[in-house]
Short mmCIF file of C-alpha atoms and ligand atoms in Angstrom, two decimals:
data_model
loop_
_atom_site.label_atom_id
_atom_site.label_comp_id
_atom_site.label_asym_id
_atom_site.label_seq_id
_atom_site.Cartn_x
_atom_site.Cartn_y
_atom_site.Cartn_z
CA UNK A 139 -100.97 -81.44 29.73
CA UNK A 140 -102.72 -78.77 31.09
CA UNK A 141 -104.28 -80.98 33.76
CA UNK A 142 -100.80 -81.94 34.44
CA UNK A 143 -99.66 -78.69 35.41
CA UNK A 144 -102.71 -77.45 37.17
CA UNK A 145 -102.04 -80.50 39.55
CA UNK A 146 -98.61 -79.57 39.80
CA UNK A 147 -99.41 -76.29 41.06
CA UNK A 148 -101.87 -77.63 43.96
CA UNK A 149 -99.63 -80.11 45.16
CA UNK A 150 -96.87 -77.61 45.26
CA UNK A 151 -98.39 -74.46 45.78
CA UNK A 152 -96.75 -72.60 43.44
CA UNK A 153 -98.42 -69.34 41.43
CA UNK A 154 -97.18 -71.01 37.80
CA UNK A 155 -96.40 -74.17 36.53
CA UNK A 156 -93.47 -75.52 38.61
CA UNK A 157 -89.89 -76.22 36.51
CA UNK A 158 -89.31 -79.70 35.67
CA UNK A 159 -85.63 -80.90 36.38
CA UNK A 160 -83.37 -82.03 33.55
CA UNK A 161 -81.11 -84.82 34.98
CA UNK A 162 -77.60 -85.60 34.17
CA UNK A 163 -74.84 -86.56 35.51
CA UNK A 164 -74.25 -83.32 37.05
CA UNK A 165 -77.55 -83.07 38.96
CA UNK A 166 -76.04 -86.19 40.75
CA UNK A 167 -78.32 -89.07 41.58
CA UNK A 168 -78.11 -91.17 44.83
CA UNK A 169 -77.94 -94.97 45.93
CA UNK A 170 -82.01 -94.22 46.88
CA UNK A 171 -83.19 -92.77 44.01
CA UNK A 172 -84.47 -95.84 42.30
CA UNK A 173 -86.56 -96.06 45.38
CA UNK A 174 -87.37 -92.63 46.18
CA UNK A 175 -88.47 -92.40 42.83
CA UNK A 176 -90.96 -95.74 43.78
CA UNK A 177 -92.28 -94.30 46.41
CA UNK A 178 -93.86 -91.33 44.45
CA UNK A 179 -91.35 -88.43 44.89
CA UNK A 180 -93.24 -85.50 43.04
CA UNK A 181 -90.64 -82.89 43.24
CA UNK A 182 -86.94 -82.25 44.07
CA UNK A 183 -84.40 -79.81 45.10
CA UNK A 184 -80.31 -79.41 43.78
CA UNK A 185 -78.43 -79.20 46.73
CA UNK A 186 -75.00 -79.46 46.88
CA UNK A 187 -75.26 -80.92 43.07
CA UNK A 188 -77.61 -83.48 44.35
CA UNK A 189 -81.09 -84.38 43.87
CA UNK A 190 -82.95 -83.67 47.37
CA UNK A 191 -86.54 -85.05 47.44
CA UNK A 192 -89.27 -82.57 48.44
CA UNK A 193 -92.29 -83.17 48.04
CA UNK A 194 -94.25 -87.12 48.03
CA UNK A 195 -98.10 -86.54 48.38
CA UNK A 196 -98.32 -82.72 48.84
CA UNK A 197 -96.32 -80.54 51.00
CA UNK A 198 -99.43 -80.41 53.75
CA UNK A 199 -99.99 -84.06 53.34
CA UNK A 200 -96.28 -84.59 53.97
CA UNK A 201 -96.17 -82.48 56.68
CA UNK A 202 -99.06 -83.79 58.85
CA UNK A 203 -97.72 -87.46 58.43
CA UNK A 204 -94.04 -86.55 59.68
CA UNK A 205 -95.54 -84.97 62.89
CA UNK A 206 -97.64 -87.59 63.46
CA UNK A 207 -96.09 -91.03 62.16
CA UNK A 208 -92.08 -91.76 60.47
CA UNK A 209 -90.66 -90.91 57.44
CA UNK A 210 -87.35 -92.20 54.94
CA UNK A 211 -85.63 -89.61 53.80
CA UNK A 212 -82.90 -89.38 51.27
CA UNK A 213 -80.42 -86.49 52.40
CA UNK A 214 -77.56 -88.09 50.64
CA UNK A 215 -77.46 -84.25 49.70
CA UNK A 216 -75.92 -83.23 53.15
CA UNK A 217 -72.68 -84.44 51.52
CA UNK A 218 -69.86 -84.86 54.14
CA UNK A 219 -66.32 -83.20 53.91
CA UNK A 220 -63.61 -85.49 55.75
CA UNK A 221 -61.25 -84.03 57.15
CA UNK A 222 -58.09 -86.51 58.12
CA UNK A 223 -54.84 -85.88 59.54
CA UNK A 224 -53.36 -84.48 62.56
CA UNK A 225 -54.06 -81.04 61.60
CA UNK A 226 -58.10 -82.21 61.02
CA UNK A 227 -59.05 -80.61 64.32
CA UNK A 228 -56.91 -76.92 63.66
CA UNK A 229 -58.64 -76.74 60.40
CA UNK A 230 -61.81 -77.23 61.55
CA UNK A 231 -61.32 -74.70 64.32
CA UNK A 232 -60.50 -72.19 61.85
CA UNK A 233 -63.48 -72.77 59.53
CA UNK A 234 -65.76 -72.01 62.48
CA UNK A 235 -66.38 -69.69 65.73
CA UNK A 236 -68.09 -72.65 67.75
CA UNK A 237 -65.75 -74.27 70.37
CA UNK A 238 -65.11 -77.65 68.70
CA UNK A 239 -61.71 -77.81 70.23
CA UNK A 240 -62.46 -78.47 73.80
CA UNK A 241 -65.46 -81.03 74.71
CA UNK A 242 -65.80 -83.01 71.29
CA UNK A 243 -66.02 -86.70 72.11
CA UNK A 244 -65.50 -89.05 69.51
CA UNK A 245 -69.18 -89.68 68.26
CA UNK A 246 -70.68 -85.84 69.27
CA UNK A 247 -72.24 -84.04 66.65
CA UNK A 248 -71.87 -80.03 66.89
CA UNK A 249 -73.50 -77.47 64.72
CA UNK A 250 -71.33 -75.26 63.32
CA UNK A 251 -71.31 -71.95 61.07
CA UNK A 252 -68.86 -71.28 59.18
CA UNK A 253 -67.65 -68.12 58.27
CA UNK A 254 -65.28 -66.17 56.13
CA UNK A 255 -62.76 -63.53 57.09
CA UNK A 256 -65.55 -60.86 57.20
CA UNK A 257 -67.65 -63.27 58.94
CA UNK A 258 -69.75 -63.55 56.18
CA UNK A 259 -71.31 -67.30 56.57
CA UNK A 260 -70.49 -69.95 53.86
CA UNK A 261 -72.50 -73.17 55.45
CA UNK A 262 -73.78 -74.72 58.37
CA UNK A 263 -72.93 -78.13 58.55
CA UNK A 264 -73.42 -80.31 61.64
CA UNK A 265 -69.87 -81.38 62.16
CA UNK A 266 -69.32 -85.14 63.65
CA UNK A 267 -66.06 -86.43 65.48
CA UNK A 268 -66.07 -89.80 63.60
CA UNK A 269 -62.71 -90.81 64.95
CA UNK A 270 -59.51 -89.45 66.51
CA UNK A 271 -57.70 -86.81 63.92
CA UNK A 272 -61.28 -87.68 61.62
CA UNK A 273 -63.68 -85.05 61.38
CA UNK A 274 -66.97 -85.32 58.78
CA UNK A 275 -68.59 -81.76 57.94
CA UNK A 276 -72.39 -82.93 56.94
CA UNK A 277 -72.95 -79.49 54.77
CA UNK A 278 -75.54 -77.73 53.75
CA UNK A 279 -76.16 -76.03 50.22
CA UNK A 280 -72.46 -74.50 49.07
CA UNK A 281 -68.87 -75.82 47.97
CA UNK A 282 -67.07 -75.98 51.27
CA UNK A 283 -64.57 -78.96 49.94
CA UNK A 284 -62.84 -76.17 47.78
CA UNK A 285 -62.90 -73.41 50.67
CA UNK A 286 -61.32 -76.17 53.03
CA UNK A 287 -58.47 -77.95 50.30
CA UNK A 288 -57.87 -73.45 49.80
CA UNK A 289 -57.43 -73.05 53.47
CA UNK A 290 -55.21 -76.50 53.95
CA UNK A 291 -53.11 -75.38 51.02
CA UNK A 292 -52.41 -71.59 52.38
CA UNK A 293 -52.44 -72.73 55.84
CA UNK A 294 -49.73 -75.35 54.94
CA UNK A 295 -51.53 -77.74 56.94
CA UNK A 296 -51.49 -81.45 57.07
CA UNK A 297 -54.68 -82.42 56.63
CA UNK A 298 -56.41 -84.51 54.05
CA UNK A 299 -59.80 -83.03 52.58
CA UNK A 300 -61.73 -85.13 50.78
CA UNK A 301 -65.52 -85.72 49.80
CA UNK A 302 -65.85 -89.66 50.69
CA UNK A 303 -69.53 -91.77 49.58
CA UNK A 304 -71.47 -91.23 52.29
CA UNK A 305 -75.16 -91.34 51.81
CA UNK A 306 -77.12 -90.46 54.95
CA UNK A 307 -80.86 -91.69 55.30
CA UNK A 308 -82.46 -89.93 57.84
CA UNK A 309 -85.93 -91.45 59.75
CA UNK A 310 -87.44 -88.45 61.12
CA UNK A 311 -91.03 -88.29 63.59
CA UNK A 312 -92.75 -89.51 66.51
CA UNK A 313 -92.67 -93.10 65.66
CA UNK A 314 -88.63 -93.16 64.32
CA UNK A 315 -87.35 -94.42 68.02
CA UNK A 316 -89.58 -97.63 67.23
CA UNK A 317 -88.76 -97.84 64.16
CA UNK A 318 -84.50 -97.84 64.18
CA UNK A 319 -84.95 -100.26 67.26
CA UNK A 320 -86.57 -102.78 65.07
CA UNK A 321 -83.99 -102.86 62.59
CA UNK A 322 -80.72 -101.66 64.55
CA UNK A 323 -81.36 -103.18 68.10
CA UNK A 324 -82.59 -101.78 71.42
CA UNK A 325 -78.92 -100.08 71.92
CA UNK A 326 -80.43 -97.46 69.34
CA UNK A 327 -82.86 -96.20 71.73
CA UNK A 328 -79.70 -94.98 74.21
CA UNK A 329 -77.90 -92.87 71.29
CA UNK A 330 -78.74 -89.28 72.91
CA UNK A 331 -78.91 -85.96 70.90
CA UNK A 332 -76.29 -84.96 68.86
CA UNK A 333 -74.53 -88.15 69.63
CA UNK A 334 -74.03 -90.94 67.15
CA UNK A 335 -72.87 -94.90 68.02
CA UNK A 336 -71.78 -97.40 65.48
CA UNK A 337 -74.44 -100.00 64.82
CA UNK A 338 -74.68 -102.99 63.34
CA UNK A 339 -76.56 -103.56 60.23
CA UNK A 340 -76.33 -106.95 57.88
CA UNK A 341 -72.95 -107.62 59.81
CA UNK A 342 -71.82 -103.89 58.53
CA UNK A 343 -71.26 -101.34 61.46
CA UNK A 344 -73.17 -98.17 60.36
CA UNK A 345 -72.93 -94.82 62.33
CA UNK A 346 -76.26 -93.98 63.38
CA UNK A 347 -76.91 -90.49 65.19
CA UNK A 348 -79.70 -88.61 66.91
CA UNK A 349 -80.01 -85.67 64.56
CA UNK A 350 -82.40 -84.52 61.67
CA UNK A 351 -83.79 -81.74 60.31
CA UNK A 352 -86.78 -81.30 61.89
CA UNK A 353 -87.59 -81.34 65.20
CA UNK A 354 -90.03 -84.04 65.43
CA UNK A 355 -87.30 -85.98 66.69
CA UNK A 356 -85.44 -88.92 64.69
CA UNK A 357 -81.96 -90.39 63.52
CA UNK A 358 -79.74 -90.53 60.51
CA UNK A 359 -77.86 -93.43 59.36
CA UNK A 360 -74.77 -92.39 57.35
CA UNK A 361 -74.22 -95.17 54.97
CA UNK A 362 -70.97 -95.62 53.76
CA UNK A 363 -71.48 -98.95 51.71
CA UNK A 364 -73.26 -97.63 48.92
CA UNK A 365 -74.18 -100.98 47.66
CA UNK A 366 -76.32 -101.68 50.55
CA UNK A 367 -78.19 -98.63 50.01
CA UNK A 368 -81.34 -100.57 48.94
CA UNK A 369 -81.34 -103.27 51.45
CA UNK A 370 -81.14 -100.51 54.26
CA UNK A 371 -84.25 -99.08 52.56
CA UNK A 372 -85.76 -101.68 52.46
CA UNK A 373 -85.34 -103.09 55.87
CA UNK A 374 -86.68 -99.71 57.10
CA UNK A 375 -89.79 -99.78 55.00
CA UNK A 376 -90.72 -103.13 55.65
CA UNK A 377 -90.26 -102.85 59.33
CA UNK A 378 -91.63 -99.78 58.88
CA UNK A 379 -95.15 -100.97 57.61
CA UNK A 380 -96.90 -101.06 60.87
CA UNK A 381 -96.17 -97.65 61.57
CA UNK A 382 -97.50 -96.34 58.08
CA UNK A 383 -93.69 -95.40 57.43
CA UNK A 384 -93.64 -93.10 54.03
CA UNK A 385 -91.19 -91.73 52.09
CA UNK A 386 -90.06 -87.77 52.62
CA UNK A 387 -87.75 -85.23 53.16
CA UNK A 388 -87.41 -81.56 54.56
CA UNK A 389 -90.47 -80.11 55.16
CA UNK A 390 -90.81 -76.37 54.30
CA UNK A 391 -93.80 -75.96 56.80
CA UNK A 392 -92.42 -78.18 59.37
CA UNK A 393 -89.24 -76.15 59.18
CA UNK A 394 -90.31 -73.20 59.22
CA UNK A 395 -92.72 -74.06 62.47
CA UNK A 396 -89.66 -75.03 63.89
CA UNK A 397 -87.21 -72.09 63.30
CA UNK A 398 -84.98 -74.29 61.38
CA UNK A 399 -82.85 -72.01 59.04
CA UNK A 400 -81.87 -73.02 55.55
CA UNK A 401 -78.36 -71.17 54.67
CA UNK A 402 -78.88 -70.16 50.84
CA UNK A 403 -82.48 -68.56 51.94
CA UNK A 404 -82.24 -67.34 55.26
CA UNK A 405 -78.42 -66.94 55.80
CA UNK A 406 -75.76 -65.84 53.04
CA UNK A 407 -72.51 -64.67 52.49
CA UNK A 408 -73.75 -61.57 52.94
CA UNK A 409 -74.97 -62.19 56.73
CA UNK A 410 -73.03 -62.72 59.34
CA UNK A 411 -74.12 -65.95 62.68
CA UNK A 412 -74.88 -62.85 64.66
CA UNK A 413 -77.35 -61.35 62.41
CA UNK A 414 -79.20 -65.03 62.16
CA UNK A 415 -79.36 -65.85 65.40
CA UNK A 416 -76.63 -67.86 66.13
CA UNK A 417 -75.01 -66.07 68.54
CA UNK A 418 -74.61 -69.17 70.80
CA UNK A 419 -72.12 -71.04 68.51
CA UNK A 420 -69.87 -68.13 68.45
CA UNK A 421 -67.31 -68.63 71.68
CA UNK A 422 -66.11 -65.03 70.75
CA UNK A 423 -65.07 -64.72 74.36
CA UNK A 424 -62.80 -67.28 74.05
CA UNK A 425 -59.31 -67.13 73.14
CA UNK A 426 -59.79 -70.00 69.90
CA UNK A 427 -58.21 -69.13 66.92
CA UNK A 428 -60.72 -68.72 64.07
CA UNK A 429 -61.06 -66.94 60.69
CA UNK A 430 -63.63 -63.79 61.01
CA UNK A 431 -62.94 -63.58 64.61
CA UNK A 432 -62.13 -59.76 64.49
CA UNK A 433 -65.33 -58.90 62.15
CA UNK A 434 -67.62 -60.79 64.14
CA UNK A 435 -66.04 -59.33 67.69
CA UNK A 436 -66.30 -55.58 65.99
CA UNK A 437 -69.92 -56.38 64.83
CA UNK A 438 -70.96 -57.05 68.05
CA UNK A 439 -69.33 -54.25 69.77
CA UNK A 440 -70.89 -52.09 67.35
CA UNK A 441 -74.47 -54.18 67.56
CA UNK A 442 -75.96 -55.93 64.57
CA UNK A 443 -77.51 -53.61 61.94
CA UNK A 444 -79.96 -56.04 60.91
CA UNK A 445 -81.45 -59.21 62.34
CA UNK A 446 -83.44 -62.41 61.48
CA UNK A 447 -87.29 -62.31 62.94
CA UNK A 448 -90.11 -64.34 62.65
CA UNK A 449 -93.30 -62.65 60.51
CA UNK A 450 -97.19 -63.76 61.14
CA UNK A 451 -99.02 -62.96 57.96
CA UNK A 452 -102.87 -62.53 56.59
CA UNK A 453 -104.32 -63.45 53.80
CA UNK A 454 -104.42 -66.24 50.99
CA UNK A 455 -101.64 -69.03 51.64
CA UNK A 456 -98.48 -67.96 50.03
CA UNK A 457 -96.23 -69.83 47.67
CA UNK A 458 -92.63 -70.45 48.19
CA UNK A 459 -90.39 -67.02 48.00
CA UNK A 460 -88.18 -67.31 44.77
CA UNK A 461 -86.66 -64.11 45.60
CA UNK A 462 -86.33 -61.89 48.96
CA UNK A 463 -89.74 -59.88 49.31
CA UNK A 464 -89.43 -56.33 50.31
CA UNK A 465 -90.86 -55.78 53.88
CA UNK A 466 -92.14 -52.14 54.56
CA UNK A 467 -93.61 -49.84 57.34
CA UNK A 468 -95.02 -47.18 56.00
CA UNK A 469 -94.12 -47.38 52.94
CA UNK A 470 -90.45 -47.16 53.29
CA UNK A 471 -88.77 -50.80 53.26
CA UNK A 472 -87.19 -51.75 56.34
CA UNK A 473 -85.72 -55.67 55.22
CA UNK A 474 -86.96 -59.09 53.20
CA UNK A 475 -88.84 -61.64 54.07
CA UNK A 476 -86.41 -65.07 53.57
CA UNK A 477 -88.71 -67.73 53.26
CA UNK A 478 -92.66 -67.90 53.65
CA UNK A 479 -95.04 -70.92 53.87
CA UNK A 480 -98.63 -71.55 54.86
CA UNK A 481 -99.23 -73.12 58.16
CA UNK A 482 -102.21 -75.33 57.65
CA UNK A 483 -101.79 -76.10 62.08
CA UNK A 484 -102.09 -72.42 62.86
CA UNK A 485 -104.43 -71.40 59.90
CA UNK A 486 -101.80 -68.28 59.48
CA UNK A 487 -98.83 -68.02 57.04
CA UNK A 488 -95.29 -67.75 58.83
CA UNK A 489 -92.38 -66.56 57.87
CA UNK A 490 -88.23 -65.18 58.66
CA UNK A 491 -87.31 -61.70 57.87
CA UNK A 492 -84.19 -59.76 57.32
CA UNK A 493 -85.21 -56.87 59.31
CA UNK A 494 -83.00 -53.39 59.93
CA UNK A 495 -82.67 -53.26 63.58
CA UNK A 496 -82.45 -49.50 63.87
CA UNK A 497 -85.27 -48.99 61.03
CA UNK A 498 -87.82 -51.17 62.22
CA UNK A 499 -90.37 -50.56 64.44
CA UNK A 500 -91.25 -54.08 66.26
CA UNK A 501 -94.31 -53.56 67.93
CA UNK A 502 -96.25 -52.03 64.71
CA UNK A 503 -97.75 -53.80 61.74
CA UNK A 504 -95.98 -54.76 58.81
CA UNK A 505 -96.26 -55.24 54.79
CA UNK A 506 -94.90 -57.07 52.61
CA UNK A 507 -94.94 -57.62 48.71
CA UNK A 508 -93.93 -60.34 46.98
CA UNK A 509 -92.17 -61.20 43.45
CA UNK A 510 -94.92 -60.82 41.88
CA UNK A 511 -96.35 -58.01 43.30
CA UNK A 512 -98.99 -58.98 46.01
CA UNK A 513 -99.01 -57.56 48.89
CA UNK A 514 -100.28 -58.75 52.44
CA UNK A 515 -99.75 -57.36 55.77
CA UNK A 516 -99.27 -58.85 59.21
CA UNK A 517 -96.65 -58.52 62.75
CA UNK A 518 -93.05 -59.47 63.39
CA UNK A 519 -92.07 -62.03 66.62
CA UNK A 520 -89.15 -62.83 68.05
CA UNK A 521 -87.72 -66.99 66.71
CA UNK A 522 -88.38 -69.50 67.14
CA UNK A 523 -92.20 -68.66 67.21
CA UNK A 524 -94.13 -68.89 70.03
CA UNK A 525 -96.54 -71.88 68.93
CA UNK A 526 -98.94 -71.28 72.05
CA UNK A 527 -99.03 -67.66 71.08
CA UNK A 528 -100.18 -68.85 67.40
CA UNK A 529 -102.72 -71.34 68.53
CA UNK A 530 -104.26 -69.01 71.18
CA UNK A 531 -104.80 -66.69 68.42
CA UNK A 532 -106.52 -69.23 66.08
CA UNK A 533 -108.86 -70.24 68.55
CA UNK A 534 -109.51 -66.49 69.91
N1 THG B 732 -78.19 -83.17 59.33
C1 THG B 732 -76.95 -83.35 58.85
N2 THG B 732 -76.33 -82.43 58.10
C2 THG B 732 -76.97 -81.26 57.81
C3 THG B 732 -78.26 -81.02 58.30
C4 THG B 732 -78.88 -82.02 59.08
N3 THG B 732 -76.34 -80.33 57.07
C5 THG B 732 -77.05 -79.17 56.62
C6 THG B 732 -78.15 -78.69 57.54
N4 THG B 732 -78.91 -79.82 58.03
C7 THG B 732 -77.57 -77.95 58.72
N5 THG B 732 -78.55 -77.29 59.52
C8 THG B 732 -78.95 -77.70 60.78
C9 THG B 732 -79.56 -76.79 61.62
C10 THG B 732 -79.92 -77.15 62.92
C11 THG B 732 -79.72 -78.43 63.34
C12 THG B 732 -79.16 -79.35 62.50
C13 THG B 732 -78.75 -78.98 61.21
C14 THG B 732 -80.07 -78.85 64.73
N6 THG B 732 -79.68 -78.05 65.74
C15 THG B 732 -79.93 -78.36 67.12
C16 THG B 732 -81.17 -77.67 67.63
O1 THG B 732 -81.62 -76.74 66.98
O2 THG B 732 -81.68 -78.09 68.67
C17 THG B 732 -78.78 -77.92 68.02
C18 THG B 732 -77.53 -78.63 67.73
C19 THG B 732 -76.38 -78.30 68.65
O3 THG B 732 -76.58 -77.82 69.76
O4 THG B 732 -75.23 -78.56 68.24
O5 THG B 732 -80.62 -79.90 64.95
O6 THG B 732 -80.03 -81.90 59.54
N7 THG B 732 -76.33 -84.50 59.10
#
């Protein structure tokens, strides 16, 4: 037992013995669990009620084979919210302050936050124009379905909002072009980013897009036949054998390399697009009709009191932040770090920070003190880092 946990912590570099999950029906399962499970899944996340692999070998191991080869993973946990009718497209608008109205073929992805009337932000789904008056929300972790049937309702519009079975498999890395020709046909290689086609798979048309959480490039298939889930898995990793396919999911290093933001850590209610960033998917000049419109115009007149940075740290690799750690400059905290991981390719851990923007001083040092009260120091950069910056300093 003790063994068991010791290995636990390596492979997930946590300071204690990591949680183990108790399933039921409410931690829901999905059509690849059976083989997700097979393939050696070590650890998983709840998201959106769902199991969400993590970690398959260890988190470095993972993350050097999705940069370098292609993975399977099972993000059945980006549940979609349809939205049908002809008021699909006005309700939509009004969940968001991206411009989906104008330019949105039928097949585009867009990412989208959505935010509330103080333009507090409630998800960030990538939304996808499946068909005329058809919209799909592909959410991240929180329960839009009840904040879009509220909205419908009080809006009095007519719109169905429903959760359909859709279970997207994304194959994500280098090698994933190769790979989805092999089992979808050459066409696949002509999808472009953020655009998805219908292909055909066992007779079945599937809508395949370029998209993925990570930026190693990639596609994700969203299966609506559930019962085929396991020959579409199968397919894939057979085909998949000559490229060393494995099985994986969202990488916390690879993520965080990338600037990819995860809303639940690094965005909440409680922060508004323009304090994460996401300034460009909010058409606040325009003249679109959206909820939080007025907060988010006033908070930019006034300017952002606090913003989302990037943080280079020293010392020992750090574990996974299970709670915001205070930043400080002399001694007086100026913000939270949002999520942390070691970067085995820069030999530095990396991080995003809440920082005050009138409190912070950006070109001095930083420290910061975790949950359990170790503290490290290091510098704050501008996001997405700058990854020539952070190898020119590992070789200097
Ligand atoms: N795929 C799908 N649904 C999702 C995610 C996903 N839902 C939740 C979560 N991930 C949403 N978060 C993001 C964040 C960034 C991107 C995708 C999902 C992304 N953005 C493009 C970029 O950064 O280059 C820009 C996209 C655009 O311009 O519209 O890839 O991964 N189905």
């Amino acid at each position: 037992m003790a063994l068991q946990e010791d290995f636990r912590r390596q492979e997930m570099n946590t300071p204690f013995a990591a949680p183990v999950l108790s399933q039921s029906r409410r931690t829901r399962s999905t059509p690849y669990s059976e083989r997700v499970l097979a393939a050696g899944a070590k650890a998983f996340t709840v998201y959106n009620h769902m199991l969400l692999p993590s970690v398959f070998r260890s988190l470095e191991e993972d993350y050097w084979h999705l940069t370098e080869k292609v993975q399977l993973w099972d993000v059945s946990a980006q549940r979609q919210i349809e939205l049908a009718g002809p008021d699909a497209m006005r309700l939509a608008q009004l969940m968001t302050p991206r411009d989906i109205t104008t330019k949105f073929d039928i097949g585009q992805c867009k990412y989208a936050p959505l935010v509330d009337q103080h333009g507090g932000m409630l998800n960030d789904p990538v939304i996808i124009h499946v068909a005329e008056d058809r919209l799909w929300l592909s959410i991240a972790d929180s329960d839009v379905l009840l904040w879009a049937k509220g909205l419908a309702l009080g809006f009095g519009l007519d719109v169905d909002v429903t959760e359909p079975d859709v279970f997207p498999l994304a194959v994500q890395g280098p090698l994933a072009e190769e790979l989805v020709a092999d089992v979808f046909g050459e066409e696949a290689r002509n999808i472009r980013f953020f655009r998805s086609e219908l292909l055909q798979f066992n007779g079945i048309d599937l809508r395949v897009a370029r998209s993925g959480w990570s930026k190693q490039g990639g596609f994700e298939i969203y299966l609506d036949v559930p019962a085929m889930a396991h020959d579409l898995w199968d397919a894939l990793w057979l085909a998949g054998q000559k490229y060393d396919v494995r099985a994986g999911g969202p990488n916390l290093i690879e993520r965080i390399e990338s600037g990819l933001l995860s809303f639940g850590n690094d965005m909440t209610p409680m922060n508004t697009p323009l304090e994460c960033g996401l300034d460009k998917y909010c058409a606040l000049d325009s003249d679109i009709e959206f909820i939080g419109k007025q907060a988010l115009l006033k908070q930019r007149e006034a300017g952002v009191p606090r913003r989302l940075y990037g943080l280079v740290l020293n010392g020992d690799p750090v574990h996974p932040a299970t709670a915001p750690w205070t930043v400080f400059q002399s001694d007086v905290p100026v913000g939270y770090v949002t999520s942390a991981v070691y970067s085995p390719r820069f030999g530095r851990n990396i991080a995003f920070a809440m920082l005050s923007v009138d409190h912070t001083d950006f070109s001095s040092t930083i420290a910061v003190e975790d949950e359990h009260g170790n503290a490290t120091d290091g510098y704050i950069t501008e996001l997405p880092f700058d990854t020539l910056a952070l190898e020119d300093q590992l070789t200097a």
